[in-house]
Tab-separated table of C-alpha atoms in Angstrom:
chain	number	residue	atom	x	y	z
A	18	MET	CA	-27.243	21.469	9.028
A	19	ARG	CA	-24.396	22.816	11.124
A	20	LYS	CA	-21.415	24.124	9.218
A	21	GLY	CA	-19.110	21.655	10.930
A	22	ARG	CA	-21.072	18.723	9.523
A	23	ALA	CA	-20.868	19.893	5.904
A	24	PRO	CA	-17.623	18.013	4.991
A	25	LEU	CA	-19.002	14.780	6.449
A	26	ALA	CA	-22.309	15.195	4.633
A	27	ALA	CA	-20.506	15.965	1.379
A	28	ALA	CA	-18.467	12.750	1.602
A	29	ILE	CA	-21.563	10.658	2.281
A	30	CYS	CA	-23.534	12.305	-0.517
A	31	ALA	CA	-20.701	11.756	-2.980
A	32	TRP	CA	-20.534	8.060	-2.128
A	33	VAL	CA	-24.321	7.616	-2.353
A	34	LEU	CA	-24.670	9.451	-5.669
A	35	THR	CA	-21.804	7.617	-7.367
A	36	ARG	CA	-23.079	4.232	-6.184
A	37	LEU	CA	-26.662	5.005	-7.236
A	38	TRP	CA	-25.244	5.459	-10.712
A	39	LEU	CA	-22.593	2.750	-10.955
A	40	VAL	CA	-24.143	-0.209	-9.123
A	41	PRO	CA	-27.336	-0.180	-11.259
A	42	ALA	CA	-25.064	0.210	-14.292
A	43	ALA	CA	-23.192	-2.941	-13.241
A	44	LEU	CA	-26.501	-4.723	-12.666
A	45	LYS	CA	-27.819	-3.526	-16.062
A	46	LEU	CA	-30.968	-2.162	-14.484
A	47	GLY	CA	-33.357	0.415	-15.916
A	48	PRO	CA	-31.775	2.753	-18.435
A	49	PHE	CA	-28.474	0.844	-18.184
A	50	HIS	CA	-29.925	-2.401	-19.522
A	51	GLY	CA	-29.104	-1.824	-23.189
A	52	ASP	CA	-28.729	-4.813	-25.472
A	53	GLY	CA	-26.042	-6.682	-23.586
A	54	GLY	CA	-26.067	-8.763	-20.427
A	55	LEU	CA	-23.902	-8.545	-17.365
A	56	ASP	CA	-20.148	-8.157	-17.544
A	57	PRO	CA	-18.640	-11.326	-19.109
A	58	SER	CA	-16.256	-11.738	-16.182
A	59	VAL	CA	-19.207	-12.326	-13.877
A	60	ASP	CA	-21.780	-13.786	-16.235
A	61	ARG	CA	-19.490	-16.261	-17.973
A	62	VAL	CA	-16.155	-16.754	-16.202
A	63	TYR	CA	-17.217	-16.515	-12.565
A	64	ARG	CA	-20.460	-18.376	-13.206
A	65	SER	CA	-18.566	-21.295	-14.796
A	66	TRP	CA	-16.102	-21.370	-11.908
A	67	PHE	CA	-18.996	-21.312	-9.459
A	68	ALA	CA	-20.427	-24.444	-11.089
A	69	VAL	CA	-17.119	-26.297	-10.777
A	70	LEU	CA	-16.438	-25.099	-7.234
A	71	SER	CA	-19.948	-26.085	-6.175
A	72	SER	CA	-19.201	-29.618	-7.355
A	73	GLY	CA	-16.321	-29.869	-4.889
A	74	ALA	CA	-13.243	-29.186	-7.021
A	75	PHE	CA	-11.120	-26.271	-8.184
A	76	PRO	CA	-11.289	-25.417	-11.928
A	77	ALA	CA	-7.669	-26.422	-12.455
A	78	HIS	CA	-8.216	-27.322	-16.118
A	79	ASP	CA	-9.356	-23.792	-16.961
A	80	VAL	CA	-6.296	-21.832	-18.129
A	81	SER	CA	-7.740	-18.620	-16.692
A	82	TRP	CA	-7.874	-20.064	-13.156
A	83	GLN	CA	-4.673	-18.773	-11.577
A	84	TYR	CA	-5.692	-18.046	-7.997
A	85	PRO	CA	-5.016	-19.485	-4.537
A	86	PRO	CA	-7.709	-21.646	-2.945
A	87	GLY	CA	-9.142	-18.756	-0.925
A	88	ALA	CA	-10.514	-17.252	-4.148
A	89	ALA	CA	-13.325	-19.780	-3.827
A	90	LEU	CA	-14.796	-17.762	-0.944
A	91	PRO	CA	-15.939	-14.657	-2.869
A	92	LEU	CA	-16.841	-16.757	-5.903
A	93	LEU	CA	-19.096	-19.006	-3.835
A	94	SER	CA	-20.592	-16.167	-1.790
A	95	PRO	CA	-23.583	-15.665	-4.153
A	96	ALA	CA	-24.834	-19.023	-2.903
A	97	LEU	CA	-25.900	-17.144	0.238
A	98	ALA	CA	-28.650	-15.552	-1.887
A	99	PRO	CA	-30.062	-18.580	-3.735
A	100	ARG	CA	-33.147	-16.714	-4.978
A	101	LEU	CA	-31.033	-14.292	-6.986
A	102	ASP	CA	-29.316	-14.916	-10.281
A	103	TYR	CA	-25.611	-15.620	-9.768
A	104	GLY	CA	-24.425	-12.478	-11.534
A	105	HIS	CA	-26.810	-10.160	-9.693
A	106	ALA	CA	-25.998	-11.796	-6.356
A	107	PHE	CA	-22.260	-11.353	-6.934
A	108	ILE	CA	-22.577	-7.663	-7.839
A	109	ILE	CA	-24.877	-6.948	-4.893
A	110	GLY	CA	-22.400	-8.698	-2.605
A	111	ALA	CA	-19.598	-6.537	-3.970
A	112	ALA	CA	-21.753	-3.442	-3.417
A	113	LEU	CA	-22.303	-4.466	0.217
A	114	CYS	CA	-18.553	-4.953	0.611
A	115	ASP	CA	-17.987	-1.472	-0.818
A	116	ALA	CA	-20.533	0.001	1.609
A	117	ILE	CA	-18.902	-1.691	4.615
A	118	VAL	CA	-15.454	-0.450	3.629
A	119	PHE	CA	-16.710	3.102	3.179
A	120	ALA	CA	-18.525	3.029	6.520
A	121	LEU	CA	-15.422	1.793	8.330
A	122	LEU	CA	-13.204	4.379	6.631
A	123	LEU	CA	-15.653	7.118	7.556
A	124	ARG	CA	-15.966	5.899	11.136
A	125	THR	CA	-12.199	5.720	11.553
A	126	ALA	CA	-11.682	9.189	10.095
A	127	VAL	CA	-14.376	10.779	12.266
A	128	ARG	CA	-13.233	9.084	15.474
A	129	ARG	CA	-9.603	9.960	14.841
A	130	GLU	CA	-10.328	13.617	14.209
A	131	ARG	CA	-13.356	14.181	16.440
A	132	GLY	CA	-13.229	17.534	18.139
A	133	THR	CA	-10.274	18.869	16.152
A	134	PRO	CA	-10.348	21.950	13.946
A	135	ALA	CA	-9.414	19.833	10.931
A	136	LEU	CA	-12.828	18.183	10.862
A	137	THR	CA	-15.080	21.032	11.849
A	138	GLY	CA	-13.237	24.015	10.469
A	139	SER	CA	-13.124	25.517	7.022
A	140	ARG	CA	-9.691	24.035	6.308
A	141	CYS	CA	-11.162	20.610	5.590
A	142	ARG	CA	-10.544	19.637	1.981
A	143	ALA	CA	-11.466	16.440	0.196
A	144	PHE	CA	-7.994	14.942	-0.289
A	145	THR	CA	-5.949	16.794	2.319
A	146	GLY	CA	-8.313	16.859	5.287
A	147	PRO	CA	-9.224	14.142	7.777
A	148	LEU	CA	-11.831	12.698	5.399
A	149	ALA	CA	-9.255	12.104	2.670
A	150	GLY	CA	-9.449	8.320	3.134
A	151	PRO	CA	-13.209	8.023	2.507
A	152	TRP	CA	-12.932	10.477	-0.393
A	153	MET	CA	-10.128	8.441	-1.969
A	154	TRP	CA	-12.225	5.287	-1.796
A	155	THR	CA	-15.309	7.037	-3.144
A	156	ALA	CA	-13.612	8.787	-6.052
A	157	GLY	CA	-11.112	6.077	-6.931
A	158	LEU	CA	-13.702	3.347	-7.385
A	159	ALA	CA	-16.061	5.710	-9.209
A	160	LEU	CA	-13.310	6.591	-11.709
A	161	LEU	CA	-12.930	2.881	-12.473
A	162	SER	CA	-16.550	2.761	-13.697
A	163	THR	CA	-18.304	-0.587	-13.081
A	164	VAL	CA	-15.134	-2.701	-12.913
A	165	PRO	CA	-14.899	-2.818	-9.078
A	166	TRP	CA	-18.353	-4.402	-8.731
A	167	ASN	CA	-17.644	-6.950	-11.459
A	168	ARG	CA	-14.432	-8.356	-9.956
A	169	PHE	CA	-13.657	-10.149	-6.710
A	170	ASP	CA	-10.656	-7.850	-6.225
A	171	LEU	CA	-12.961	-5.655	-4.151
A	172	HIS	CA	-13.267	-8.471	-1.609
A	173	VAL	CA	-9.541	-9.120	-1.278
A	174	THR	CA	-8.822	-5.398	-1.045
A	175	ALA	CA	-11.341	-5.112	1.775
A	176	ALA	CA	-9.606	-7.957	3.623
A	177	ALA	CA	-6.205	-6.283	3.195
A	178	MET	CA	-7.606	-2.966	4.427
A	179	ALA	CA	-9.106	-4.741	7.438
A	180	ALA	CA	-5.684	-6.218	8.238
A	181	LEU	CA	-4.105	-2.755	8.197
A	182	ALA	CA	-6.930	-1.363	10.330
A	183	VAL	CA	-6.440	-4.092	12.923
A	184	ALA	CA	-2.678	-3.507	12.942
A	185	ALA	CA	-3.325	0.145	13.827
A	186	MET	CA	-4.916	-1.017	17.082
A	187	ALA	CA	-1.500	-2.236	18.192
A	188	SER	CA	-0.707	1.343	19.201
A	189	ARG	CA	-3.154	0.912	22.078
A	190	PRO	CA	-1.503	-0.821	25.039
A	191	ALA	CA	-4.493	-3.098	25.634
A	192	GLY	CA	-4.614	-4.217	22.019
A	193	ARG	CA	-1.023	-4.980	21.164
A	194	ALA	CA	-0.981	-8.689	21.936
A	195	TRP	CA	-3.916	-9.705	19.773
A	196	ALA	CA	-3.636	-6.971	17.123
A	197	HIS	CA	-0.377	-8.324	15.673
A	198	ARG	CA	-1.789	-11.843	15.489
A	199	ALA	CA	-5.069	-10.651	13.992
A	200	PHE	CA	-3.141	-8.631	11.416
A	201	GLY	CA	-1.200	-11.735	10.404
A	202	ALA	CA	-4.307	-13.898	10.234
A	203	LEU	CA	-6.235	-11.393	8.095
A	204	THR	CA	-3.224	-10.935	5.822
A	205	ALA	CA	-3.050	-14.699	5.360
A	206	LEU	CA	-6.758	-14.821	4.508
A	207	ALA	CA	-6.383	-12.015	1.959
A	208	ALA	CA	-3.263	-13.603	0.435
A	209	LEU	CA	-5.132	-16.879	-0.028
A	210	ILE	CA	-7.691	-15.047	-2.164
A	211	LYS	CA	-5.036	-13.270	-4.230
A	212	VAL	CA	-1.332	-13.429	-3.485
A	213	TRP	CA	-0.479	-9.706	-3.444
A	214	PRO	CA	-1.576	-8.929	0.186
A	215	VAL	CA	1.437	-10.902	1.416
A	216	LEU	CA	3.350	-7.693	0.651
A	217	LEU	CA	1.726	-6.118	3.717
A	218	LEU	CA	4.069	-8.181	5.889
A	219	LEU	CA	7.117	-6.318	4.569
A	220	GLY	CA	6.124	-3.177	6.463
A	221	THR	CA	5.945	-4.682	9.928
A	222	GLU	CA	8.353	-3.418	12.539
A	223	ARG	CA	11.336	-5.703	13.076
A	224	GLY	CA	11.377	-7.684	16.278
A	225	ARG	CA	8.395	-8.763	18.340
A	226	ARG	CA	5.790	-7.343	15.980
A	227	THR	CA	7.241	-9.108	12.973
A	228	ARG	CA	7.496	-12.389	14.836
A	229	ALA	CA	3.890	-12.193	16.033
A	230	GLY	CA	2.431	-11.042	12.705
A	231	TRP	CA	4.458	-13.317	10.463
A	232	THR	CA	3.910	-16.354	12.703
A	233	ALA	CA	0.155	-15.790	12.693
A	234	ALA	CA	0.230	-15.354	8.908
A	235	VAL	CA	2.176	-18.573	8.351
A	236	VAL	CA	-0.002	-20.572	10.736
A	237	GLY	CA	-3.212	-19.099	9.315
A	238	ALA	CA	-2.143	-19.737	5.725
A	239	ALA	CA	-1.110	-23.294	6.551
A	240	VAL	CA	-4.396	-24.097	8.267
A	241	LEU	CA	-6.562	-22.552	5.548
A	242	THR	CA	-4.558	-24.129	2.736
A	243	ALA	CA	-4.651	-27.554	4.375
A	244	ALA	CA	-8.403	-27.262	4.868
A	245	SER	CA	-8.854	-26.294	1.228
A	246	ALA	CA	-6.669	-29.153	-0.006
A	247	LEU	CA	-8.583	-31.674	2.096
A	248	ALA	CA	-11.956	-30.304	1.027
A	249	MET	CA	-11.341	-30.010	-2.720
A	250	PRO	CA	-8.692	-31.367	-5.124
A	251	HIS	CA	-6.311	-29.186	-7.192
A	252	ALA	CA	-5.942	-26.559	-4.463
A	253	PHE	CA	-2.313	-25.921	-5.452
A	254	SER	CA	-2.788	-25.672	-9.211
A	255	PHE	CA	-2.250	-21.903	-9.028
A	256	LEU	CA	1.435	-22.384	-8.161
A	257	THR	CA	2.293	-23.320	-11.758
A	258	ALA	CA	-0.431	-21.401	-13.581
A	259	GLN	CA	1.566	-18.158	-13.777
A	260	SER	CA	4.817	-19.658	-15.057
A	261	ALA	CA	3.907	-19.354	-18.745
A	262	ARG	CA	2.567	-15.797	-18.585
A	263	GLY	CA	3.896	-13.388	-21.175
A	264	ILE	CA	3.539	-9.632	-21.654
A	265	GLN	CA	-0.091	-8.604	-21.341
A	266	ILE	CA	-1.055	-5.783	-23.683
A	267	GLU	CA	-1.797	-3.287	-20.875
A	268	SER	CA	1.364	-3.787	-18.826
A	269	VAL	CA	4.292	-1.394	-18.641
A	270	GLY	CA	6.405	-3.855	-20.641
A	271	SER	CA	3.887	-3.801	-23.486
A	272	LEU	CA	4.557	-0.175	-24.497
A	273	PRO	CA	7.589	-0.922	-26.754
A	274	PHE	CA	5.565	-3.538	-28.645
A	275	HIS	CA	2.609	-1.209	-29.206
A	276	LEU	CA	4.985	1.270	-30.810
A	277	ALA	CA	6.913	-1.438	-32.672
A	278	ARG	CA	3.706	-2.578	-34.410
A	279	HIS	CA	3.879	0.658	-36.414
A	280	PHE	CA	7.502	0.076	-37.426
A	281	GLY	CA	7.510	-3.405	-38.880
A	282	TRP	CA	7.597	-5.616	-35.782
A	283	HIS	CA	6.581	-9.133	-36.827
A	284	GLY	CA	4.535	-9.986	-33.780
A	285	THR	CA	0.907	-9.881	-32.738
A	286	TRP	CA	-1.346	-10.491	-29.776
A	287	ALA	CA	-3.047	-13.724	-28.769
A	288	ALA	CA	-5.602	-14.864	-26.213
A	289	LYS	CA	-3.376	-16.773	-23.818
A	290	ASP	CA	-3.624	-17.854	-20.185
A	291	GLY	CA	-6.837	-15.920	-19.657
A	292	SER	CA	-5.579	-12.597	-21.016
A	293	HIS	CA	-4.451	-10.912	-24.218
A	294	GLU	CA	-0.679	-11.121	-24.527
A	295	PHE	CA	1.925	-10.236	-27.099
A	296	VAL	CA	3.637	-13.074	-28.960
A	297	GLY	CA	6.564	-12.673	-31.286
A	298	PRO	CA	10.221	-11.561	-31.408
A	299	TYR	CA	11.756	-10.075	-28.232
A	300	VAL	CA	8.708	-10.869	-26.083
A	301	PRO	CA	10.587	-13.564	-24.068
A	302	GLN	CA	13.449	-11.134	-23.426
A	303	VAL	CA	11.121	-8.422	-22.142
A	304	THR	CA	9.343	-11.012	-19.998
A	305	VAL	CA	12.646	-11.934	-18.341
A	306	ALA	CA	13.483	-8.246	-17.888
A	307	MET	CA	10.174	-7.575	-16.117
A	308	GLN	CA	10.745	-10.553	-13.827
A	309	ALA	CA	14.222	-9.255	-13.039
A	310	LEU	CA	12.747	-5.860	-12.129
A	311	THR	CA	10.335	-7.601	-9.782
A	312	VAL	CA	13.238	-9.342	-8.054
A	313	LEU	CA	15.096	-6.028	-7.784
A	314	SER	CA	11.999	-4.413	-6.273
A	315	LEU	CA	11.850	-7.135	-3.641
A	316	ALA	CA	15.555	-6.673	-2.928
A	317	TRP	CA	15.047	-2.923	-2.477
A	318	LEU	CA	12.138	-3.528	-0.073
A	319	LEU	CA	14.238	-5.916	1.997
A	320	TRP	CA	17.077	-3.371	2.032
A	321	TRP	CA	14.599	-0.724	3.173
A	322	ARG	CA	13.526	-3.011	6.027
A	323	HIS	CA	17.168	-3.367	7.025
A	324	ARG	CA	17.819	0.380	6.917
A	325	ARG	CA	14.519	1.428	8.455
A	326	THR	CA	14.988	3.734	11.438
A	327	VAL	CA	11.431	4.879	12.191
A	328	ALA	CA	10.050	1.952	14.122
A	329	ASP	CA	6.624	2.420	15.623
A	330	ALA	CA	5.052	5.305	13.698
A	331	PRO	CA	1.527	4.116	12.815
A	332	TRP	CA	1.674	5.447	9.227
A	333	VAL	CA	4.665	3.326	8.199
A	334	LEU	CA	2.836	0.004	7.742
A	335	PRO	CA	0.150	1.245	5.300
A	336	ASP	CA	2.650	3.487	3.501
A	337	ALA	CA	5.035	0.568	3.025
A	338	ALA	CA	2.156	-1.645	1.852
A	339	LEU	CA	1.243	0.868	-0.853
A	340	THR	CA	4.873	1.267	-1.933
A	341	ALA	CA	5.445	-2.481	-2.156
A	342	THR	CA	2.243	-3.113	-4.081
A	343	LEU	CA	2.966	-0.279	-6.512
A	344	LEU	CA	6.450	-1.623	-7.220
A	345	PHE	CA	5.101	-5.084	-7.935
A	346	VAL	CA	2.272	-3.766	-10.111
A	347	VAL	CA	4.516	-1.706	-12.390
A	348	THR	CA	7.041	-4.549	-12.751
A	349	SER	CA	4.372	-7.183	-13.322
A	350	ARG	CA	3.905	-8.833	-16.695
A	351	VAL	CA	0.185	-8.133	-16.345
A	352	ILE	CA	-1.709	-4.993	-15.354
A	353	SER	CA	-5.453	-5.507	-15.386
A	354	PRO	CA	-7.907	-2.677	-14.615
A	355	GLN	CA	-8.873	-4.296	-11.324
A	356	TYR	CA	-5.314	-3.898	-10.031
A	357	LEU	CA	-6.146	-0.241	-9.484
A	358	ILE	CA	-8.715	-1.328	-6.864
A	359	TRP	CA	-5.856	-2.626	-4.710
A	360	LEU	CA	-3.977	0.635	-4.980
A	361	VAL	CA	-7.031	2.788	-4.269
A	362	GLY	CA	-7.835	0.782	-1.142
A	363	LEU	CA	-4.298	0.948	0.233
A	364	ALA	CA	-4.057	4.657	-0.530
A	365	ALA	CA	-7.345	5.248	1.310
A	366	VAL	CA	-5.915	3.593	4.432
A	367	CYS	CA	-2.733	5.672	4.121
A	368	LEU	CA	-4.740	8.903	3.977
A	369	LEU	CA	-6.384	8.115	7.313
A	370	ARG	CA	-3.057	9.031	8.948
A	371	PRO	CA	-2.138	12.755	9.094
A	372	GLY	CA	1.561	11.911	8.853
A	373	THR	CA	1.382	9.746	5.740
A	374	THR	CA	4.015	10.296	3.065
A	375	GLN	CA	1.722	9.139	0.273
A	376	ARG	CA	-0.630	12.076	-0.421
A	377	PRO	CA	1.026	13.048	-3.739
A	378	VAL	CA	1.003	9.363	-4.709
A	379	ALA	CA	-2.755	9.155	-4.104
A	380	ARG	CA	-3.351	12.028	-6.531
A	381	LEU	CA	-1.343	10.266	-9.226
A	382	LEU	CA	-3.370	7.122	-8.648
A	383	LEU	CA	-6.639	8.975	-9.187
A	384	ALA	CA	-5.362	10.223	-12.533
A	385	ALA	CA	-4.267	6.675	-13.389
A	386	CYS	CA	-7.778	5.406	-12.560
A	387	LEU	CA	-9.293	7.802	-15.084
A	388	CYS	CA	-6.859	6.707	-17.800
A	389	THR	CA	-7.544	3.073	-16.920
A	390	THR	CA	-11.263	3.511	-17.613
A	391	LEU	CA	-10.478	5.230	-20.906
A	392	ASP	CA	-8.253	2.266	-21.762
A	393	PHE	CA	-10.761	-0.391	-20.713
A	394	PRO	CA	-13.343	-0.698	-22.015
A	395	LEU	CA	-13.525	2.471	-24.144
A	396	LEU	CA	-10.290	2.248	-26.150
A	397	TYR	CA	-9.443	-1.406	-25.600
A	398	ARG	CA	-10.390	-2.766	-29.026
A	399	GLU	CA	-8.578	0.088	-30.730
A	400	LEU	CA	-5.494	-0.686	-28.640
A	401	ARG	CA	-5.621	-4.436	-29.155
A	402	ASP	CA	-6.712	-4.754	-32.767
A	403	ASP	CA	-5.577	-1.555	-34.474
A	404	ALA	CA	-2.770	-0.186	-32.289
A	405	GLY	CA	-4.465	3.207	-32.568
A	406	TRP	CA	-2.325	6.162	-31.595
A	407	LEU	CA	-4.953	7.599	-29.245
A	408	ALA	CA	-5.223	4.302	-27.373
A	409	ILE	CA	-1.435	3.953	-27.218
A	410	ALA	CA	-1.068	7.517	-25.941
A	411	ASN	CA	-3.674	6.960	-23.224
A	412	LEU	CA	-2.065	3.676	-22.125
A	413	SER	CA	1.356	5.335	-22.098
A	414	VAL	CA	0.080	8.134	-19.859
A	415	ARG	CA	-1.586	5.628	-17.509
A	416	ASN	CA	1.513	3.469	-17.216
A	417	LEU	CA	3.822	6.456	-16.798
A	418	LEU	CA	1.554	7.718	-14.023
A	419	LEU	CA	1.851	4.349	-12.283
A	420	VAL	CA	5.631	4.291	-12.712
A	421	ALA	CA	5.865	7.843	-11.386
A	422	ALA	CA	3.622	6.918	-8.447
A	423	ALA	CA	5.784	3.888	-7.640
A	424	GLY	CA	9.007	5.896	-7.794
A	425	LEU	CA	7.615	8.787	-5.779
A	426	SER	CA	6.140	6.411	-3.208
A	427	ALA	CA	9.460	4.620	-2.737
A	428	VAL	CA	11.465	7.850	-2.505
A	429	ARG	CA	9.129	9.441	0.029
A	430	LEU	CA	8.977	6.283	2.141
A	431	TRP	CA	12.779	5.986	2.149
A	432	ARG	CA	13.376	9.632	3.040
A	433	ALA	CA	10.846	9.515	5.856
A	434	THR	CA	11.922	6.226	7.421
A	435	ALA	CA	15.446	5.362	6.327
A	436	GLY	CA	16.984	8.645	5.147
A	437	ASP	CA	18.939	11.274	7.054
A	438	GLY	CA	15.765	12.801	8.450
A	439	HIS	CA	16.312	16.298	7.034
A	440	ARG	CA	13.140	16.827	5.089
A	441	ASN	CA	10.537	19.554	4.842
A	442	ASP	CA	7.386	18.593	3.016
A	443	GLY	CA	5.506	21.773	3.724
A	444	PRO	CA	2.673	22.323	6.150
A	445	LEU	CA	0.778	19.427	7.598
A	446	GLN	CA	-2.775	19.482	8.834
A	447	ASP	CA	-1.808	21.043	12.105
A	448	GLY	CA	-0.107	23.945	10.342
A	449	ARG	CA	3.449	22.853	11.061
A	450	SER	CA	5.994	21.762	8.487
A	451	GLY	CA	8.353	18.857	8.233
A	452	GLY	CA	8.221	15.073	8.138
A	453	PRO	CA	5.555	12.614	9.193
A	454	LEU	CA	3.980	12.616	12.598
A	455	GLN	CA	4.333	9.865	15.122
A	456	ASP	CA	1.435	9.544	17.555
A	457	GLY	CA	0.719	13.242	17.307
A	458	HIS	CA	4.353	14.399	17.290
A	459	ARG	CA	7.254	14.110	14.929
A	460	SER	CA	9.432	11.052	15.226
A	461	ASP	CA	12.635	11.771	17.155
A	462	ARG	CA	14.606	10.308	14.253
A	463	LEU	CA	13.136	12.868	11.881
A	464	ARG	CA	13.696	15.954	13.992
A	465	PRO	CA	16.420	18.463	13.092
A	466	ILE	CA	19.425	18.869	15.390
A	467	HIS	CA	17.781	21.737	17.248
A	468	PRO	CA	14.093	20.974	17.145
A	469	THR	CA	11.421	23.514	17.881
A	470	PRO	CA	8.953	22.199	20.453
A	471	PRO	CA	5.454	21.648	19.037
A	472	PRO	CA	2.842	24.214	20.027
A	473	SER	CA	0.915	23.309	23.136
A	474	GLY	CA	-2.608	22.073	22.701
A	475	VAL	CA	-2.071	20.732	19.190
A	476	LYS	CA	-4.023	17.554	18.642
A	477	VAL	CA	-3.453	15.450	15.541
C-alpha cells in the first residue's frame, strides 16, 4: 500500500472494526446474545408503535409518543424487510444508514482534498486532517456503544447532514438555484422526524439564500404534514405532548436535585411522559428557568444573525447548526443519550471544512460521548435509584463538558463571523495562522488592516 493511502485505509479500517463489534452487539448475535433480548426501545417501544402506525393511526394515546408525523418513516422502514424480525430489521436499517453516511463523509473529504499535501503527506492526523469528518463520525458513534443503532435519531441526523451537504453545493455557480431549495426541503423532512433540525435554518445567509431555503422548508413541511394528517389521524398530537415535561434526571437542570437528595431534599424521581423525571419541591421553578434559558439562546442566535458579517463562507452554515443545536441541548429539560448522535453528526460535517471554528468543540463532544456511555447504561441505575456519588460525578462531568462545548462553540462562531475580526487561532492545515478560510482564502472581513498575501500555490 502506498504511504499516501495509509490515512484513508486507517479511517476505513477503524469504521469496519468498530461496526463489526457494535452492530452484532446491538443485534445480540453470537457472543453478545447473553440472557436478554434486544434493546427495549426497539423491541418494545418501537415495535408497539409500528403496530399502531401499520393500522393507519399515530399512537397519540401513548404518553411516550412525542414526535412529529415524519417519525413514522424510520419506524415503518422495517416493513421493507418483511422476512426479518422487526427489531433486527430496524437495527440493520440503522447500520445501513450509518454506512451510507460514512461513505458520503469519506467521499466528500477525499474529493475536497484530492491532490493536496494534507491528504497524502505525513501531516494528516485523525481529528485535524482532511479526514477529520469521517473520523469524528466513526469514533463518536463508537463511543456511544450500541445506542445509535437502537434509536431512530441516526436517521434524522443523516437527513440533517444531507441537508448541509446539499447546501454546500450552492458555492458552485451551476448549483445555486436548486441547492438552496433542496436544503430547505431536506431540512423540512428532517424536522418532521424530530423537530431539532429546524435549527439549521438559523445559519443561512440573509437575503436570497434565506428566502429560497426557508420558503422551500415551509412549503415542504406544509405538504408533508398535510399528507400525514390526511393519511392518518392524530398527526398533530406531538404539539401538546411536550408541555408537561419536567426535569429529566440526565439533563443539566437535574444536577442540583441529584446533590440535594443527599441533603434532605423531599423529592424523588418518577416515570413520567416516557422518561424518568424529578418530582418534588423546586422542580417547577427549575423547569421554568430552563425554558427561559432556551428562549435566551434563541434570542442570542437571532442577534447573531443580525450582527453576522461573514456572509458566504461555506463553513458558517454547519458551524452555526452545531452551535444552535448545542445551545438547545444544554438548555433542554431532557438530555437523552441519543442526543449526542445529533451533535456528532453535525460536528462531522463541520470538520469537513478546513476553516471551521468548531475543532475544539468536537474534541469536547467526544469526551462527552464517553461519559454518556458510562452514564447510560452502566451507571444509570446507581444514578436513578441510589444517587451514587460516582454516577453523579460522571453525569456532572458529562454535562459540564456539554455546557463548555456550547459556550466555546458560541464564542468561536461569534468571533469568527460577527466580532471585530482580529483573531489568531494558530496554524491551519495550510500552515498559515488566523481565522477561518473562505473558499480557500481568508474572508476579507477577517483580515487584519495590513494583510499578508497568501502564499502562491496554496490549495485548501
